[in-house]
Structure formats: C-alpha cells, structure tokens
Amino acid sequence: PAQRTQPPARATAPPRRMRGPPGARSDAPSIPHAVTPATAPAVVRVDLGARSYPISIGAGVLDDLASYAGHVGKRALIVTNDVVGPLYLERVTAALKSAGVAVDSVTLPDGEAHKDLATLNLIFDAALAGRHGRDTTLVALGGGVVGDMAGFAAAAYQRGVPFVQVPTTLMAAVDSSVGGKTGVNHPAGKNMIGAFHQPNAVICDVAALDTLPDRELASGLSEVVKYGLIRDAPLFDWLEAGGAAAILARDRAALTHAIRESCVNKAAVVAADEREGGVRATLNLGHTFGHAVETAQGYGTFLHGEAVSVGTAMAADLSCRLGWIDAGVRDRAVGLLRACRLPVTVPSGMTPTQFRDLMAVDKKVQDGVVRLVLLKGPLGGCVVTGDYDPAALDATLGAFCGRE
C-alpha cells in the first residue's frame, strides 16, 4: 500500500467553475479540454494477490495512455451517462483509440432512479449488438451509479469480463470505484442485486471534478468524513481544521489529498476483507439508516452521500446514547457534516416504524437482528454489532423522527 502523505499546508485560490452554453443549467459546464499531467500521478495499490490493481490519482490521467496500459484489452465498451458523456466520452475514446483499442460506447440515463435491471440491460444490449466477447474490457466513465452498473454488467456478461473504473465524482473517487462492489437497486432495497467484481484499474482524474456540481461535491465528502470517524482520526482533524472548506472551494491539492488518503484507507480494508465478512462492514457507517432514507424518499431524491450523512448523524447519536462515545465526539461528527453542507436531519414524514421495516432488509442483518456500524471509544474507533440496547435505538429513531 502507498505511504501516507502530509496534507497540503493551505488552500490556494479555487479554480473557476466552467459555465455552460446559454440556456444551460447554472451547474452545467462547457466541455473541458484535456489537462496535461504536471507531475506523475499518485498511485495507491489494492493488494489482492494476483488480482491486485492500481488507483491512479492526478490531474490529466484521463487522457494519459499510461493510465490504461496493461489494463484494457484490444476492445473496449465505454459505459457512461447522458451528463458525463458529453464532457469526457470523446477524450477517453481518443485515448484508447490512440493505444490501438477498438472502442464502442453506450450512454445510460443519469441518476440513481435509473440504477435498475431495465437500465442494466442497455449495457448487455450494446455488448451483444457490438458482438463483444470475453476479450472486451468495460470502461465505467461516470459516478457511482455508472461504476456500479458497469461493474455488475462486467461480472455477468459472458460470466465475467474485465472492467476499468474512471470515476468522475468525488463519491466514486473516494469510495465506490474501489473494492469491487457492483450492483443495482430493487424497489424494496438499495444495492440488493449485485456481485463482487474487482476492476483491473481505477483511473481518477482530479481535473474531472472541476465540472462536478456543488451538491455532488458535498455529497462525496460524507464518505471522506466516514473514514475519519471509523479509522483515521488525523484525516478527520485535517477536514475539521480547514480541509473540508478547501475541498468545497475546489482546491485541487486538498482534493488530491482527500482522495488519496481515502483510497489508502479503503484499499487497506479491502485487502484485509474483500468480501465483507468482517472489518469491511465498518465502511458502512451510516449506511443502514441512510439506505432507509434513500429507499423511503425514492432513489435519487436524496443523493447517496446526503443520505449517508443523515445516517452518520443517527449512528453518532445512538453511539452516544449507548455510552460508547462521549458527547464531544458526537457533536464533532455532526458539526463537520454540517460544515460540509450536508443534511443531518431525517426527511419530514419518516417514522420509526418505516425505518425499522426498511432496515430489516439491510444486507448486514443476521438471524433477524439488524447489525449496525457504531462509533466506540476515541475518535477513529467503531464496531459492527447487533448487541446494543433496543431501547437506545428506539430513542434515536424517536428523536430524529420527531417522536421524542
């Protein structure tokens, strides 16, 4: 695994947001030009023996042939969406073609609302129409939804083909592109249909985040905060001391540092527990509560990171009620989430009964018991457990749903 680096000393002036054509949404950027890498990218390695792979992090790696060398075969099917495709599809296609790769592409509708089996079939339709075989590499160009769906398609198509992740959101860069979790949603629960399928490589171009809407940027920060809470107190301290503000200001050095340190944490956990039989479940802090919020509100109403933020606030509250953390840790957790411009309250109308019903189908349920990731001890400590006082859970649900 890569060695840890010191955080940037201070934020520099944020890059200017790119504006779209007349009549476009205020957060819709014009097509960005290629960025020439100024320095060699940072590389974090996910150590899985013969299936190990690199995560390349830097500005300009999306256009750099070296990023794809050895990870993409003679044919590629790029999977993107109708927001990211107009910005980056032509550039990735050009990079692959210049390396002698024959390239096809398929464009999916954007958003969590389309992360389903019907949309997944569009990838299979394109692969079959193009007569792609097992020598084809799927290239996931987009955020977490695209990455999860392309990865699942790669796991299933002809019983398994390779794929590469090219994340274009902070959420995907720090979390979902790494570790091989793939899948789609079901109306009864999030990510209930899927497979573990590791990518050949992750190519994270920090410059691609210049076009990310502010809300999406903040959403990705929830997962960075998570790493600080569950295993990396220095990262939490850095975020609290100005790192989060620098990221929201789009300081590229701060973004690079946050992505690299998050990937170092994620890679270490995945190497120790690839299939989530133990320690990897700790990466789901806030997710059991958060997935209930996403499912109840309708996929896409809350961004994933926004729902995880609410869930993290709920987990911190429950941990404090159990006496496993002090009020200071709880308040720091909620305070940092607020500073990241993330929600920490439950949507109006949700009830404790609704939470319990949705949490009962969570993937961490064992023998009918909802296991939760909760904070314990000093900052940076957590447990995965079903051994907690149900009355404390009732109190947390009541407090957040306005019943206390």
Tab-separated table of C-alpha atoms in Angstrom, residues 81-242:
chain	number	residue	atom	x	y	z
A	81	ASN	CA	-24.357	8.574	-18.891
A	82	ASP	CA	-26.016	11.480	-20.642
A	83	VAL	CA	-24.396	14.055	-18.331
A	84	VAL	CA	-20.799	12.797	-18.207
A	85	GLY	CA	-20.681	11.502	-21.784
A	86	PRO	CA	-20.836	14.903	-23.495
A	87	LEU	CA	-17.975	16.100	-21.283
A	88	TYR	CA	-15.495	13.230	-21.314
A	89	LEU	CA	-16.519	10.387	-23.654
A	90	GLU	CA	-14.698	11.807	-26.680
A	91	ARG	CA	-11.473	12.235	-24.703
A	92	VAL	CA	-11.459	8.729	-23.230
A	93	THR	CA	-12.355	7.269	-26.624
A	94	ALA	CA	-9.454	9.150	-28.232
A	95	ALA	CA	-7.011	7.989	-25.559
A	96	LEU	CA	-7.997	4.355	-26.027
A	97	LYS	CA	-8.007	4.503	-29.828
A	98	SER	CA	-4.540	6.021	-29.873
A	99	ALA	CA	-3.424	2.908	-27.990
A	100	GLY	CA	-4.898	0.699	-30.714
A	101	VAL	CA	-8.078	-0.227	-28.829
A	102	ALA	CA	-11.311	-0.671	-30.802
A	103	VAL	CA	-13.938	1.326	-28.910
A	104	ASP	CA	-17.725	1.250	-28.685
A	105	SER	CA	-19.843	3.092	-26.145
A	106	VAL	CA	-23.259	3.043	-24.527
A	107	THR	CA	-24.897	6.004	-22.818
A	108	LEU	CA	-27.271	5.437	-19.906
A	109	PRO	CA	-29.775	7.873	-18.410
A	110	ASP	CA	-28.264	9.738	-15.462
A	111	GLY	CA	-29.235	9.229	-11.863
A	112	GLU	CA	-29.933	6.791	-9.042
A	113	ALA	CA	-33.526	6.445	-10.257
A	114	HIS	CA	-32.168	4.506	-13.263
A	115	LYS	CA	-29.940	2.128	-11.307
A	116	ASP	CA	-32.102	-0.875	-12.057
A	117	LEU	CA	-32.262	-4.069	-14.087
A	118	ALA	CA	-34.021	-2.408	-17.017
A	119	THR	CA	-31.198	0.111	-17.467
A	120	LEU	CA	-28.586	-2.592	-16.866
A	121	ASN	CA	-29.953	-4.397	-19.914
A	122	LEU	CA	-28.939	-1.437	-22.081
A	123	ILE	CA	-25.309	-2.389	-21.411
A	124	PHE	CA	-25.929	-6.013	-22.370
A	125	ASP	CA	-27.824	-4.882	-25.480
A	126	ALA	CA	-24.851	-2.753	-26.572
A	127	ALA	CA	-22.341	-5.516	-25.843
A	128	LEU	CA	-24.312	-8.058	-27.859
A	129	ALA	CA	-25.046	-5.667	-30.709
A	130	GLY	CA	-21.328	-4.944	-30.977
A	131	ARG	CA	-20.511	-8.653	-30.774
A	132	HIS	CA	-18.236	-8.103	-27.823
A	133	GLY	CA	-16.616	-11.189	-26.365
A	134	ARG	CA	-14.550	-12.036	-23.343
A	135	ASP	CA	-11.663	-10.070	-24.811
A	136	THR	CA	-13.635	-6.844	-24.258
A	137	THR	CA	-12.965	-4.530	-21.325
A	138	LEU	CA	-15.855	-2.470	-19.989
A	139	VAL	CA	-14.803	1.068	-19.050
A	140	ALA	CA	-17.013	2.769	-16.447
A	141	LEU	CA	-16.902	6.512	-17.128
A	142	GLY	CA	-19.005	8.332	-14.568
A	143	GLY	CA	-20.011	8.400	-10.939
A	144	GLY	CA	-21.060	5.684	-8.550
A	145	VAL	CA	-24.200	4.657	-10.424
A	146	VAL	CA	-22.314	4.149	-13.698
A	147	GLY	CA	-19.466	2.359	-11.910
A	148	ASP	CA	-21.783	0.010	-10.012
A	149	MET	CA	-23.800	-0.843	-13.110
A	150	ALA	CA	-20.852	-1.258	-15.482
A	151	GLY	CA	-19.091	-3.396	-12.891
A	152	PHE	CA	-22.137	-5.617	-12.434
A	153	ALA	CA	-22.517	-5.929	-16.199
A	154	ALA	CA	-18.843	-6.928	-16.423
A	155	ALA	CA	-19.351	-9.534	-13.693
A	156	ALA	CA	-22.330	-11.058	-15.501
A	157	TYR	CA	-21.625	-10.636	-19.225
A	158	GLN	CA	-20.461	-13.971	-20.633
A	159	ARG	CA	-19.897	-14.970	-16.968
A	160	GLY	CA	-17.284	-12.280	-16.446
A	161	VAL	CA	-15.200	-9.795	-18.427
A	162	PRO	CA	-12.653	-7.262	-17.124
A	163	PHE	CA	-13.503	-3.649	-16.421
A	164	VAL	CA	-11.820	-0.374	-15.510
A	165	GLN	CA	-13.219	2.394	-13.329
A	166	VAL	CA	-12.852	6.033	-14.445
A	167	PRO	CA	-14.692	7.927	-11.674
A	168	THR	CA	-15.859	11.476	-12.352
A	169	THR	CA	-17.442	12.279	-8.960
A	170	LEU	CA	-15.861	12.660	-5.539
A	171	MET	CA	-18.156	9.950	-4.161
A	172	ALA	CA	-16.948	7.444	-6.751
A	173	ALA	CA	-13.308	8.514	-6.420
A	174	VAL	CA	-13.097	8.060	-2.646
A	175	ASP	CA	-15.366	5.058	-2.266
A	176	SER	CA	-17.499	3.230	-4.817
A	177	SER	CA	-14.886	2.813	-7.580
A	178	VAL	CA	-12.574	0.912	-5.206
A	179	GLY	CA	-13.245	-2.537	-3.810
A	180	GLY	CA	-15.316	-4.389	-6.397
A	181	LYS	CA	-18.833	-3.896	-5.050
A	182	THR	CA	-21.179	-3.739	-8.028
A	183	GLY	CA	-24.930	-3.926	-8.446
A	184	VAL	CA	-28.323	-2.321	-8.943
A	185	ASN	CA	-31.221	-1.323	-6.729
A	186	HIS	CA	-34.511	-3.101	-6.134
A	187	PRO	CA	-37.694	-1.219	-5.185
A	188	ALA	CA	-37.532	-2.924	-1.785
A	189	GLY	CA	-33.897	-2.102	-1.056
A	190	LYS	CA	-30.741	-0.414	-2.285
A	191	ASN	CA	-27.966	-2.471	-3.931
A	192	MET	CA	-29.809	-5.719	-3.304
A	193	ILE	CA	-28.829	-7.287	-6.644
A	194	GLY	CA	-25.128	-7.405	-7.449
A	195	ALA	CA	-21.758	-9.119	-7.245
A	196	PHE	CA	-18.210	-8.630	-6.066
A	197	HIS	CA	-16.076	-7.997	-9.155
A	198	GLN	CA	-12.766	-6.160	-8.855
A	199	PRO	CA	-11.684	-3.704	-11.560
A	200	ASN	CA	-8.405	-4.002	-13.434
A	201	ALA	CA	-7.585	-0.414	-12.510
A	202	VAL	CA	-9.070	2.815	-11.184
A	203	ILE	CA	-8.171	5.989	-13.090
A	204	CYS	CA	-9.121	9.068	-11.071
A	205	ASP	CA	-8.630	12.393	-12.831
A	206	VAL	CA	-8.907	15.149	-10.232
A	207	ALA	CA	-9.419	17.696	-13.017
A	208	ALA	CA	-12.706	15.971	-13.894
A	209	LEU	CA	-14.099	17.172	-10.573
A	210	ASP	CA	-13.945	20.756	-11.890
A	211	THR	CA	-17.232	20.068	-13.687
A	212	LEU	CA	-18.947	18.458	-10.676
A	213	PRO	CA	-21.958	20.393	-9.326
A	214	ASP	CA	-21.521	21.766	-5.800
A	215	ARG	CA	-24.170	19.457	-4.350
A	216	GLU	CA	-22.424	16.373	-5.760
A	217	LEU	CA	-19.084	17.566	-4.399
A	218	ALA	CA	-20.528	17.954	-0.901
A	219	SER	CA	-22.188	14.541	-1.179
A	220	GLY	CA	-18.831	12.863	-1.774
A	221	LEU	CA	-17.402	14.492	1.331
A	222	SER	CA	-19.655	12.347	3.527
A	223	GLU	CA	-17.533	9.301	2.722
A	224	VAL	CA	-14.299	11.159	3.485
A	225	VAL	CA	-15.725	12.139	6.878
A	226	LYS	CA	-16.623	8.472	7.377
A	227	TYR	CA	-13.006	7.332	7.055
A	228	GLY	CA	-12.013	9.881	9.670
A	229	LEU	CA	-14.680	8.684	12.097
A	230	ILE	CA	-14.079	4.937	11.788
A	231	ARG	CA	-10.297	4.606	11.397
A	232	ASP	CA	-8.360	7.768	10.569
A	233	ALA	CA	-8.583	10.461	13.248
A	234	PRO	CA	-5.807	12.574	11.630
A	235	LEU	CA	-7.866	12.778	8.436
A	236	PHE	CA	-10.879	13.922	10.464
A	237	ASP	CA	-8.742	16.534	12.227
A	238	TRP	CA	-7.467	17.804	8.861
A	239	LEU	CA	-11.002	18.097	7.483
A	240	GLU	CA	-12.109	19.919	10.607
A	241	ALA	CA	-9.128	22.295	10.546
A	242	GLY	CA	-9.850	23.554	7.030
